[in-house]
Coordinates of C-alpha atoms in Angstrom, one line a residue:
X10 CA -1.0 -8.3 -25.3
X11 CA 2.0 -6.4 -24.0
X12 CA 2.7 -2.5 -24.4
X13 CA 5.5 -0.5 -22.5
X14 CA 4.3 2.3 -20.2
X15 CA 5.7 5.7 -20.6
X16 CA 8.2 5.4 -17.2
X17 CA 9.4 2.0 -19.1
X18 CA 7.9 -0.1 -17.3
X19 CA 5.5 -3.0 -19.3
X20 CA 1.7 -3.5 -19.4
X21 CA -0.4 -6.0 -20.5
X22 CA -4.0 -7.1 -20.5
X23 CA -5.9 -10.4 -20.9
X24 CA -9.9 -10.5 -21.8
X25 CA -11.4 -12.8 -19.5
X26 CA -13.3 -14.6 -22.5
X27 CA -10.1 -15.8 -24.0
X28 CA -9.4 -19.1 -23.7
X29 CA -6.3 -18.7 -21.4
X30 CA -5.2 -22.5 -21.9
X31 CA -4.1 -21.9 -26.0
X32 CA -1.2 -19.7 -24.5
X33 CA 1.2 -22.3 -23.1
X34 CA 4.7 -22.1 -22.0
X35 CA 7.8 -22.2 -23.5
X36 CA 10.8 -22.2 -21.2
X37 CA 14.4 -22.8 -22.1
X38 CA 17.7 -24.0 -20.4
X39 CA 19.1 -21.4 -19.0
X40 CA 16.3 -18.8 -18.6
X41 CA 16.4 -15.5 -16.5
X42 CA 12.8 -15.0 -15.8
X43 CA 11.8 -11.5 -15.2
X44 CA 9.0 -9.9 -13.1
X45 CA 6.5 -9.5 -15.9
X46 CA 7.2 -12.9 -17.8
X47 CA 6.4 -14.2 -14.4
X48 CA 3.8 -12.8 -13.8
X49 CA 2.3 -12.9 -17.4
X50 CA 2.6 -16.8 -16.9
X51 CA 0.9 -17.1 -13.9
X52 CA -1.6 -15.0 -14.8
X53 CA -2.8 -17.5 -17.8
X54 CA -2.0 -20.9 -16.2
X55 CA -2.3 -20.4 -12.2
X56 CA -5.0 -23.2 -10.9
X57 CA -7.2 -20.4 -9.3
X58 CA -7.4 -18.0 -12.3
X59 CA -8.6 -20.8 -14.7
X60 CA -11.0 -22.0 -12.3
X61 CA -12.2 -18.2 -11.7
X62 CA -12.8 -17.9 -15.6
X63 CA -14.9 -21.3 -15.3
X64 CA -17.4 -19.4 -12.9
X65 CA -17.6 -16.0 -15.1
X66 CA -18.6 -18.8 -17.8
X67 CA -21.1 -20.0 -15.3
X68 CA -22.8 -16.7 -14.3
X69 CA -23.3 -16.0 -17.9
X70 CA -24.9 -19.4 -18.3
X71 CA -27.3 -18.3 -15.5
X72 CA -27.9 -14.9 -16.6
X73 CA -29.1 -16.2 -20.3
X74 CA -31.1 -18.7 -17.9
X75 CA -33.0 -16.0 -16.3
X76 CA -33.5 -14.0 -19.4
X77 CA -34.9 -17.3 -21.5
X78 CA -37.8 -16.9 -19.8
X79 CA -38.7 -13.2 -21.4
X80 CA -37.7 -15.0 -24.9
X81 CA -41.0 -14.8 -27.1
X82 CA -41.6 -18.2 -28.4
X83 CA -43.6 -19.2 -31.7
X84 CA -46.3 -22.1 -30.7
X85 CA -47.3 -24.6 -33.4
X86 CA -49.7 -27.6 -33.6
X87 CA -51.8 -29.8 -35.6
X88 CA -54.5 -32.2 -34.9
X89 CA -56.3 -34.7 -36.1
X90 CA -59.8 -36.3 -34.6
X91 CA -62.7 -39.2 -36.1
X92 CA -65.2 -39.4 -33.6
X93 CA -68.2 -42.1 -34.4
X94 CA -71.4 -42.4 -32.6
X95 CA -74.1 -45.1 -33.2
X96 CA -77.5 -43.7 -34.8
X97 CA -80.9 -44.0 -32.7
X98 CA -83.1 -46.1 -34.9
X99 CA -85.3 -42.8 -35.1
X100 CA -82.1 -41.2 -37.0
X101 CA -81.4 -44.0 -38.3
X102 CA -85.3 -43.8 -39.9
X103 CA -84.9 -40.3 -40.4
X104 CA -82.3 -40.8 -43.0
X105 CA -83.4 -43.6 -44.9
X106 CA -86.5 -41.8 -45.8
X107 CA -84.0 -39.0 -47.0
X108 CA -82.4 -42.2 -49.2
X109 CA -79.5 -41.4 -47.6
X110 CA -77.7 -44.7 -46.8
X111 CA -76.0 -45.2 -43.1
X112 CA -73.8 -47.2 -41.7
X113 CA -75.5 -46.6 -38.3
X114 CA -73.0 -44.1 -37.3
X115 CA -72.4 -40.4 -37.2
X116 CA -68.6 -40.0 -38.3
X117 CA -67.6 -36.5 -37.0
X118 CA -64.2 -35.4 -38.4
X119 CA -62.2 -32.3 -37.2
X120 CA -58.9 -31.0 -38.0
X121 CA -57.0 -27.8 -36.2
X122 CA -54.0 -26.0 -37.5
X123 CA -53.0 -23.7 -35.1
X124 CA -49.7 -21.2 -35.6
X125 CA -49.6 -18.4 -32.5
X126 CA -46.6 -16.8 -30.6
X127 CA -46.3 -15.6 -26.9
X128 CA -43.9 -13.3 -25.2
X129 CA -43.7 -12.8 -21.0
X130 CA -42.3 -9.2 -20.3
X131 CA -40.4 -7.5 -18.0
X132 CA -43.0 -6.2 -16.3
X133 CA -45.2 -9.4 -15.9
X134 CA -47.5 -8.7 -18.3
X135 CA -47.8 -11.5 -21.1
X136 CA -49.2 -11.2 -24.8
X137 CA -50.3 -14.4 -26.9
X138 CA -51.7 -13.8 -30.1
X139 CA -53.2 -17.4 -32.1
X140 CA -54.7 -18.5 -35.4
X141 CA -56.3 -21.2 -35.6
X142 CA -57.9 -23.2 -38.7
X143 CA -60.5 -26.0 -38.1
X144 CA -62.3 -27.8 -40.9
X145 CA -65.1 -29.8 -39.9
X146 CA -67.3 -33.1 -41.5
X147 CA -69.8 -34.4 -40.4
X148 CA -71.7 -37.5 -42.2
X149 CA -75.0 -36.4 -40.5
X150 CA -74.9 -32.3 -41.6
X151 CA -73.6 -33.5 -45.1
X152 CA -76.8 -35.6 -45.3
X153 CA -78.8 -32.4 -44.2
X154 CA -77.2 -30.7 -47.0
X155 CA -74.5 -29.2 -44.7
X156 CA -71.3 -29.2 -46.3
X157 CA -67.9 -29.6 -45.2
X158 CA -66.8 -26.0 -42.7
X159 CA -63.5 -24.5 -42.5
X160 CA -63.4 -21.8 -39.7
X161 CA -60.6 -19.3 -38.6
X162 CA -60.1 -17.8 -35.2
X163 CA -58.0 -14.9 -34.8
X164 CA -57.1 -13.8 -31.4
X165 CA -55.3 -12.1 -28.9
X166 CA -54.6 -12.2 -25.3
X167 CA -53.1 -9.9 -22.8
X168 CA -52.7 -11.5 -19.2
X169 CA -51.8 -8.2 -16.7
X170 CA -50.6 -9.4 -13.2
X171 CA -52.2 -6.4 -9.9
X172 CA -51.3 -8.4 -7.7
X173 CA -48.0 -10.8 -6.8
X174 CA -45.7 -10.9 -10.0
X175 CA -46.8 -7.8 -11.1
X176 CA -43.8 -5.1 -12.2
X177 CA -40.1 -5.0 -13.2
X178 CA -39.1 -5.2 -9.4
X179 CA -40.7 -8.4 -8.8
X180 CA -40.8 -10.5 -12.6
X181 CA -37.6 -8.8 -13.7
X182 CA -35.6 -9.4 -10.3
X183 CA -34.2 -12.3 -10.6
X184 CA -32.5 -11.4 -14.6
X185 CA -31.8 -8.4 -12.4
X186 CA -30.0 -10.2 -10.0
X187 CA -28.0 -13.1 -12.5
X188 CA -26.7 -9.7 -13.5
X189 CA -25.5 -8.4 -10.9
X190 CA -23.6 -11.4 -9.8
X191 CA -22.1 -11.7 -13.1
X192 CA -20.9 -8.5 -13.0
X193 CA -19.5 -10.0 -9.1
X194 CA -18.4 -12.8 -10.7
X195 CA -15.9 -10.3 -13.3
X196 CA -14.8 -8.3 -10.3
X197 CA -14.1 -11.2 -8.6
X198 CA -12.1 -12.1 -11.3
X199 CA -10.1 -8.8 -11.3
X200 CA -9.6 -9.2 -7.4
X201 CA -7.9 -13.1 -8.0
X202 CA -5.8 -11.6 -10.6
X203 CA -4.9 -8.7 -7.8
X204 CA -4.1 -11.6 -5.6
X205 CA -2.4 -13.9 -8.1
X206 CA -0.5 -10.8 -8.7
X207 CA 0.5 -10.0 -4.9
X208 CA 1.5 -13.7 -4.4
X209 CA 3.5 -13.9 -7.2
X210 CA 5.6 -11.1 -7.1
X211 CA 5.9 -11.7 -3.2
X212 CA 7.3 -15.1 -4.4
X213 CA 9.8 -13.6 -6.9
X214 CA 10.9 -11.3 -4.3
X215 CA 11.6 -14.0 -2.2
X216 CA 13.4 -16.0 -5.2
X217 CA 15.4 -12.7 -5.5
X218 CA 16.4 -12.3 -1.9
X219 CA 17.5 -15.6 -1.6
X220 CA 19.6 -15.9 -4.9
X221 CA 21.5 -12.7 -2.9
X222 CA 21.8 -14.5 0.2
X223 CA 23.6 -17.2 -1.6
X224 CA 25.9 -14.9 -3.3
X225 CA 26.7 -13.4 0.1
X226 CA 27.3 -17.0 1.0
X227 CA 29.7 -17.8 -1.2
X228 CA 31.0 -14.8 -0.8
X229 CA 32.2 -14.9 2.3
X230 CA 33.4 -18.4 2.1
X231 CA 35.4 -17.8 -0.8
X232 CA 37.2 -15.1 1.5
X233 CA 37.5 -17.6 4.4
X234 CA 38.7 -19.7 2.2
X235 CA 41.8 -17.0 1.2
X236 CA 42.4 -16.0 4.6
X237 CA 42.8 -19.9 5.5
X238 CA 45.6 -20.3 2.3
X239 CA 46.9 -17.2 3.8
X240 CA 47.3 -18.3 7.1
X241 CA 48.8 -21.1 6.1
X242 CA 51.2 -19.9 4.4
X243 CA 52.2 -17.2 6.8
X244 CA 52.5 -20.5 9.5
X245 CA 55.2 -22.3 6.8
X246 CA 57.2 -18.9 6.8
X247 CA 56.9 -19.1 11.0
X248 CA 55.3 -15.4 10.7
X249 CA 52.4 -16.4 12.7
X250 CA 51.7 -19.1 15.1
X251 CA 49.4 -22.3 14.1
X252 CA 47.0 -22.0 16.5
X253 CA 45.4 -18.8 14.6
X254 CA 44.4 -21.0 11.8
X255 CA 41.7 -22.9 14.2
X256 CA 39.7 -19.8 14.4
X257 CA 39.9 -19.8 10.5
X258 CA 38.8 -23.5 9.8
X259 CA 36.0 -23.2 12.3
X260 CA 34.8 -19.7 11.1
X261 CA 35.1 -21.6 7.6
X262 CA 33.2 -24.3 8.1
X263 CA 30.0 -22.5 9.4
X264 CA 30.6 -20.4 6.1
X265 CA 29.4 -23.3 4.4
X266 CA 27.0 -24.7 6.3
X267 CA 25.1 -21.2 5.5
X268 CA 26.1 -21.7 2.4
X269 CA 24.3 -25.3 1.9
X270 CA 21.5 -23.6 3.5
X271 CA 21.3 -20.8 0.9
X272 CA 21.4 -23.0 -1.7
X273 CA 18.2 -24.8 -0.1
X274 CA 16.2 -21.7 0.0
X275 CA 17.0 -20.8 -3.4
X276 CA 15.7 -24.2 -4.8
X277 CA 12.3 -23.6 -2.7
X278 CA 12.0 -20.3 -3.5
X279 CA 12.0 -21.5 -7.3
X280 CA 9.6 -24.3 -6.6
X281 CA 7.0 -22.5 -5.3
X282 CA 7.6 -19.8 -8.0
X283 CA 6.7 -22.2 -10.7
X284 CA 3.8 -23.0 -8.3
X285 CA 2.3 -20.3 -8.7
X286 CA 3.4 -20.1 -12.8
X287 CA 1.8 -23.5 -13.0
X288 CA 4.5 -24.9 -14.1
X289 CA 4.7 -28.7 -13.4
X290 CA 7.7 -29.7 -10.7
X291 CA 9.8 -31.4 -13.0
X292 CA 10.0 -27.8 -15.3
X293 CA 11.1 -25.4 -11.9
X294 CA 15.1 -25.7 -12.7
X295 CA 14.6 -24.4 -15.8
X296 CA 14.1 -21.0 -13.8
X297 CA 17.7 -20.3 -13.8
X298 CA 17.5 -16.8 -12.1
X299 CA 15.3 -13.8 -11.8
X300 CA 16.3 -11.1 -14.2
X301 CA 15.2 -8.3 -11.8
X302 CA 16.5 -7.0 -9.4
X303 CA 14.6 -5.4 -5.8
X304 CA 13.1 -2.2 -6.7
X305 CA 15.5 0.9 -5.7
X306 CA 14.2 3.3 -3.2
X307 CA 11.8 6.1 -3.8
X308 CA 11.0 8.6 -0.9
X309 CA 7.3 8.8 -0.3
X310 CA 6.0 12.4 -0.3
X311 CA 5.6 13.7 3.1
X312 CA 2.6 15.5 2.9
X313 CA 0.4 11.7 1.7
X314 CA -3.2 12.1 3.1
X315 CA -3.9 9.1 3.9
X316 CA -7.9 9.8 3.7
X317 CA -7.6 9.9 0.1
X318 CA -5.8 7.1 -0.1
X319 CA -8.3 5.0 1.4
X320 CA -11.2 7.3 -0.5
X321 CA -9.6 5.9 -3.7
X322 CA -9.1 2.4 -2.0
X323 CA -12.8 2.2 -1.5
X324 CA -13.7 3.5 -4.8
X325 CA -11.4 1.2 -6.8
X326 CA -11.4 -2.2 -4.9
X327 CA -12.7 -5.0 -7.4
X328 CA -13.4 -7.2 -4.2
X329 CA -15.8 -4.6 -3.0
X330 CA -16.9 -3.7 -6.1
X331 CA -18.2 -7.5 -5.9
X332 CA -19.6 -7.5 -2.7
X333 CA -21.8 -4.6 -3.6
X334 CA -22.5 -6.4 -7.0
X335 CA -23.6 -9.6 -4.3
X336 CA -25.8 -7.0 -1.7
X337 CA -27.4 -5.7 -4.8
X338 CA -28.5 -9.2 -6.3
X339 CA -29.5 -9.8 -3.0
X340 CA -31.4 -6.4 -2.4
X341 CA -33.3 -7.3 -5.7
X342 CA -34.5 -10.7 -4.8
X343 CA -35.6 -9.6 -1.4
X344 CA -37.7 -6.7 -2.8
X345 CA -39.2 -9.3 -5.0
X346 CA -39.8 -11.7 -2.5
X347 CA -41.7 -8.7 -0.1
X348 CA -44.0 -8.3 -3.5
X349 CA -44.9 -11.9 -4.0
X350 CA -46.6 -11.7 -0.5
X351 CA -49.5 -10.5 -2.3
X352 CA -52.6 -12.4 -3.6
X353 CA -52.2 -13.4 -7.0
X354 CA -54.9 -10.9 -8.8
X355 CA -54.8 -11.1 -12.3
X356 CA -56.6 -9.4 -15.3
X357 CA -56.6 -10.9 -18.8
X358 CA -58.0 -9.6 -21.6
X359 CA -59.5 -11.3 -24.7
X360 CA -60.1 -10.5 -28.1
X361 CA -60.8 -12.2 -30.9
X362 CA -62.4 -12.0 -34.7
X363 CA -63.7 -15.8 -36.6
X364 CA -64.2 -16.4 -40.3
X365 CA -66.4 -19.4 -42.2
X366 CA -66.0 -20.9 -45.1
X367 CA -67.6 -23.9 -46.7
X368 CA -67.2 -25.9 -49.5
X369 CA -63.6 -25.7 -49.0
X370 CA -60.8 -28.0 -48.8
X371 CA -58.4 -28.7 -45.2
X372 CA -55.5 -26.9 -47.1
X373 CA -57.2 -23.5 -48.0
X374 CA -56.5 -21.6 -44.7
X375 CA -56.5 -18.0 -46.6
X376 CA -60.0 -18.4 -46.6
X377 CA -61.2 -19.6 -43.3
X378 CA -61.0 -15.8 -42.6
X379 CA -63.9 -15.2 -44.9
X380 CA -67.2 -14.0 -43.8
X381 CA -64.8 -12.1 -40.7
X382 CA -67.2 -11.4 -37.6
X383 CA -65.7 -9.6 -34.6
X384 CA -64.3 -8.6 -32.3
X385 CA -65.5 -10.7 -29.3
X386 CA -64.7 -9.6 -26.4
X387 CA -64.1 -11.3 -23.1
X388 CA -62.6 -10.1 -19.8
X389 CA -61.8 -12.1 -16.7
X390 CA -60.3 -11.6 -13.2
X391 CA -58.6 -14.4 -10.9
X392 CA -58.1 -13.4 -7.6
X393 CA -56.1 -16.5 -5.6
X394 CA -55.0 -16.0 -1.7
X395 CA -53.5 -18.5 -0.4
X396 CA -54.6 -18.4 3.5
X397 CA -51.5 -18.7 5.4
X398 CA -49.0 -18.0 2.3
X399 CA -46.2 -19.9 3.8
X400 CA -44.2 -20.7 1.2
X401 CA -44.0 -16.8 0.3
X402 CA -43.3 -16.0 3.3
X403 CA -40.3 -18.3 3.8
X404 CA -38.9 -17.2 0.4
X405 CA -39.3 -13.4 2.0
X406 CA -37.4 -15.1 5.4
X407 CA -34.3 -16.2 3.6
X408 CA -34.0 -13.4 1.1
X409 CA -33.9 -10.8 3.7
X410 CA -31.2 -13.0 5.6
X411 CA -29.1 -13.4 2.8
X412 CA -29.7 -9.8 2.2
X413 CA -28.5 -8.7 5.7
X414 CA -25.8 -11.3 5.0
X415 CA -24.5 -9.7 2.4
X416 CA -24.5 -6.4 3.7
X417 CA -22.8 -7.3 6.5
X418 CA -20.4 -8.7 4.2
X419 CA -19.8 -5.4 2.2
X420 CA -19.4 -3.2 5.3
X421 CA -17.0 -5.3 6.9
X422 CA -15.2 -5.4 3.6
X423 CA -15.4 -1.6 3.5
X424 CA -13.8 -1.3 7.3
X425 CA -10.9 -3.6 6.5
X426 CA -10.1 -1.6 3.5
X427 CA -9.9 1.4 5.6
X428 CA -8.0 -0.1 7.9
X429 CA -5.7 -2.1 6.0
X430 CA -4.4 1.3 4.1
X431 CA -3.2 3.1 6.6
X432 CA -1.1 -0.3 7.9
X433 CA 0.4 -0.5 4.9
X434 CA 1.6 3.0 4.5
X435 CA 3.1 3.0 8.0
X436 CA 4.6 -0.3 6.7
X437 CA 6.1 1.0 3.5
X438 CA 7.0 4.0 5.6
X439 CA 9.0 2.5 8.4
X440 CA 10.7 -0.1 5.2
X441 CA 11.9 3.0 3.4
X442 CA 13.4 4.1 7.1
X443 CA 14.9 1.1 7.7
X444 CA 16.2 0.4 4.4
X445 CA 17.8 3.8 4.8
X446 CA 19.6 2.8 7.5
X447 CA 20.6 -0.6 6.2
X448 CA 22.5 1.1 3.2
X449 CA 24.2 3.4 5.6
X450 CA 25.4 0.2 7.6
X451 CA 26.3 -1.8 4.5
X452 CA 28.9 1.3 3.5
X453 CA 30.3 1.4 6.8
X454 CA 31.4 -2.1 7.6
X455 CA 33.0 -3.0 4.4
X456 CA 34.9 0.8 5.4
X457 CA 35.5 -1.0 8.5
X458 CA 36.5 -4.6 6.9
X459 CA 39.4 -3.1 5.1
X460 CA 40.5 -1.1 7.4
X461 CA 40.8 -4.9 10.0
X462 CA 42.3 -6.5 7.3
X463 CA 45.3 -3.7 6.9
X464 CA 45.9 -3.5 10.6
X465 CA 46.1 -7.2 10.8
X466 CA 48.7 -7.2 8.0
X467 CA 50.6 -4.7 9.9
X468 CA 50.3 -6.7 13.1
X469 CA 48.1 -4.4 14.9
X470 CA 44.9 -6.8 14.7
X471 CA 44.4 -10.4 15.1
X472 CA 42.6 -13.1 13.1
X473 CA 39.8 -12.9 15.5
X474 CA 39.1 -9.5 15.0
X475 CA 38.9 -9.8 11.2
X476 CA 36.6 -12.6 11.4
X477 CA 34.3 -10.9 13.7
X478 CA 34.1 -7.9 11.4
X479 CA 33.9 -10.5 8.9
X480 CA 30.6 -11.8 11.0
X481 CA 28.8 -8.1 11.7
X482 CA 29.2 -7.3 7.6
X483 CA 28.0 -10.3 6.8
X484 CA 24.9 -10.1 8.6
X485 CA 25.1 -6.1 7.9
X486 CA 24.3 -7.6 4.2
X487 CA 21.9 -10.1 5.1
X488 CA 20.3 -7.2 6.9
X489 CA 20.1 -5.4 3.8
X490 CA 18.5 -7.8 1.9
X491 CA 15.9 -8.7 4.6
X492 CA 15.2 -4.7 4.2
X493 CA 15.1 -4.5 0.5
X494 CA 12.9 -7.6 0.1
X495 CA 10.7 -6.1 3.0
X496 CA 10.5 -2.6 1.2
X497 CA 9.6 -4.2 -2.3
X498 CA 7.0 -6.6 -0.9
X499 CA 5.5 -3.0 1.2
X500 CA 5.0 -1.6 -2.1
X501 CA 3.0 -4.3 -3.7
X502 CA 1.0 -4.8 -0.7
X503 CA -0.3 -1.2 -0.7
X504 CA -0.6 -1.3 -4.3
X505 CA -2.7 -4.2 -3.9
X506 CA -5.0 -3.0 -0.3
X507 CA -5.2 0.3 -3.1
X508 CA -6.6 -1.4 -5.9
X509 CA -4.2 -0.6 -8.5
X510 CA -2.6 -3.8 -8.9
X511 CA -5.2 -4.2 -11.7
X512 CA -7.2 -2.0 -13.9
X513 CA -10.2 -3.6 -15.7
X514 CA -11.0 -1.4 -19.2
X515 CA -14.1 -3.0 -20.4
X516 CA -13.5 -6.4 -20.9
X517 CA -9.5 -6.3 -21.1
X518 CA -7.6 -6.1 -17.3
X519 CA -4.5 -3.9 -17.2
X520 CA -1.4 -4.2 -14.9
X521 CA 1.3 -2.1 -14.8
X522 CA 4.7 -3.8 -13.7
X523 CA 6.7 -0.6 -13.7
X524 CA 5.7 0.4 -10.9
X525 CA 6.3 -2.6 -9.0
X526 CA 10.2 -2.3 -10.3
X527 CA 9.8 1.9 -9.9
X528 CA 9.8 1.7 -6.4
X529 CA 6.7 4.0 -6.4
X530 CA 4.0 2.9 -4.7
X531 CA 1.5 5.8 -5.5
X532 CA 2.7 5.8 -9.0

């Protein structure tokens, strides 16, 4: 699920349907985690992405829902009925002249296979089509010298909705809308993993930032540290007096205060890294180091039209992508909630053909189609208007609020986007500036370090003087990492107000890392 991109940076891709939780991690003592096994990680175990494939689940759940009840269905039943009547004594007369012997009831005995399938459409028009088998006795016909009847009725029925639930845009709009939010629910999906994305390499830039703050720490208490031994030993020659080591000790001493203080971030900065990984507490010290380092700069092209940033931003944003998804469900269930206003008006159609056959047994269906006569015909039409209609009327209410709801919702989400991109380029902009500068000042007081350090040897600086040079480098460096760490999180965070954080192909999602470590923020 990994590839390498052309620039050498690395890609990979997860399909949403794949059960995320079979890809468990393996860390080891002594691991330096880079940006893309980072990521990678918290991209199949982070809380909020499991929970976001959990509600893609859902949504297909309640798009099959809506479609189920388009699904043709086969209908089958059997029956079974003895009815007895008592005789009038003129029946009862009747048949014994006949010499036919009675019980002094008529047993009347009917049995109905019936096999049929039905299918609601799209459209609102529904087709049933039935057969049906009845086999009749009667004690009273048999004595008449009626025998036993088996019938067969075949028939068919179209029901055609004129008036409400008639059309796709009114039966079909709520599998229309399922649809569409599932479709919301997969760009949604593609927006967390933006976000899951952003927050974790934010996270790893701030691991990265702090491990070098630490090193600057130690840094400069380890040469504290020498110039103390120094001093001292210059005092046991007598080459310099003992009150210069005082400056020393206390300059020291806040050299490792910072340093305990480094050390501190670094373990928080780790913590909430494996936070995000979703990697339990008691696992987060097996994140030695981060194997990356800040991205290096990249001058932005001067001529960047920011219109067509925010043209592409708009076109490629999964979170809007999701609100329209949302205003379309919405747009569908209000157009069939307008249409349902109508009087129901419906027009059904029936045809059928029946056969006879006697002398038969229950079992012979084939021929209760014997002796066909048909077609019979039947139409009817059921108009029903419901005086007042509230209840359509209140379902038109709140679909054309949550309509105007989510519209609202898209254009504001439209607005920030265009707002947000051109904050972010001036952002990344004024990082590369700065960071710019912060290199320059870097190279200039270690120049001017060294150069304090040989006059002091020679006599022609003091203690004081080196320390405070000592001071303005050291934050020079802190500077620089503040700056660095600024100009790598700017590029992510335009990356991600652009959209290109992730790419969704189909049912795969694609994230290049190389360009987080490139430096190019347009790449």
């Amino acid at each position: 699920m990994s590839c390498c991109n052309a620039d050498g940076g690395k890609r990979f891709a997860h399909a949403f349907s794949l059960p995320l939780l079979c890809c468990l991690f393996t860390a080891h003592a002594g691991w330096n985690i880079t940006l893309f096994e980072a990521l990678d990680q918290a991209l199949k175990s982070n809380v909020d992405m499991l929970l976001h494939e959990q509600q893609i689940i859902d949504a297909e759940g309640q798009v099959l829902q809506a479609r189920g009840q388009f699904d043709p269905a086969i209908v089958a039943g059997v029956s079974r009925t003895r009815n007895l009547r008592p005789l009038r004594a003129d029946e009862i007369t009747t048949l014994q002249v006949l010499g036919v012997a009675s019980n002094a009831n008529q047993i009347h005995q009917l049995t109905t296979y019936q096999i049929g399938t039905k299918k609601v459409f799209l459209n609102g028009v529904s087709a049933e089509m039935t057969f049906n088998v009845s086999s009749i006795g009667d004690n009273l016909q048999s004595a008449n010298g009626v025998p036993n009847q088996l019938a067969g009725t075949l028939g068919f029925t179209l029901k055609v909705p004129m008036g409400r639930n008639a059309g796709r845009e009114t039966t079909g709009a709520e599998f229309d809308a399922r649809q569409a939010e599932y479709e919301a629910a997969r760009a949604e999906l593609q927006q967390n993993q933006a976000r899951t994305i952003l927050d974790t390499t934010t996270v790893y830039w701030d691991w990265v930032a702090s491990e070098k703050r630490l090193a600057i720490a130690v840094t400069t208490e380890r040469r504290l540290s020498d110039l103390v031994s120094e001093i001292k030993r210059l005092i046991d020659t007598g080459q310099t007096p003992r009150a210069d080591i005082e400056i020393a000790l206390a300059s020291r001493a806040e050299k490792v205060a910072l340093r305990l203080t480094a050390e501190q971030a670094v373990d928080e900065s780790r913590r909430k890294l494996a936070r995000l990984m979703g990697l339990p507490a008691t696992r987060a010290r097996e994140l030695v180091r981060p194997a990356n380092d800040f991205p290096s700069y990249h001058e932005l092209p001067i001529d960047i039209n920011a219109a067509h940033l925010i043209e592409q931003a708009l076109a490629s944003s999964a979170d809007l992508d999701a609100a329209r998804q949302r205003d379309q469900a919405a747009r569908y269930r209000l157009t069939a909630a307008r249409n349902n206003r109508k009087p129901r008006f419906d027009l059904d159609l029936n045809v059928g053909y029946t056969g006879l056959a006697e002398n038969v047994t229950t079992l012979q269906a084939d021929r209760s189609l014997e002796n066909l006569a048909g077609p019979s015909m039947g139409v009817t039409l059921t108009l029903e208007w419901p005086w007042e209609n509230n209840t359509m009327r209140g379902v038109h209410l709140s679909a054309a609020a949550n309509h105007d709801a989510a519209a609202l919702r898209e254009r504001d989400l439209g607005q920030a986007i265009a707002t947000n991109v051109p904050v972010m380029l001036d952002a990344l902009r004024r990082a590369s500036a700065q960071l710019l500068e912060g290199i320059e000042a870097v190279k200039r007081y270690e120049i001017t370090l060294k150069n304090e350090q040989t006059k002091r040897r020679l006599g022609s600086a003091t203690v004081i003087d080196v320390i405070n040079v000592e001071d303005r480098l050291n934050n020079s460096l802190l500077t620089d990492v503040a700056l660095r760490q600024r100009y790598a999180t700017a590029i992510v965070e335009l990356r991600f107000q652009l959209g290109r954080l992730v790419q969704r192909q189909g049912d795969k999602y694609q994230i290049s890392v190389g360009a987080l470590l490139g430096g190019n923020a347009l790449e």
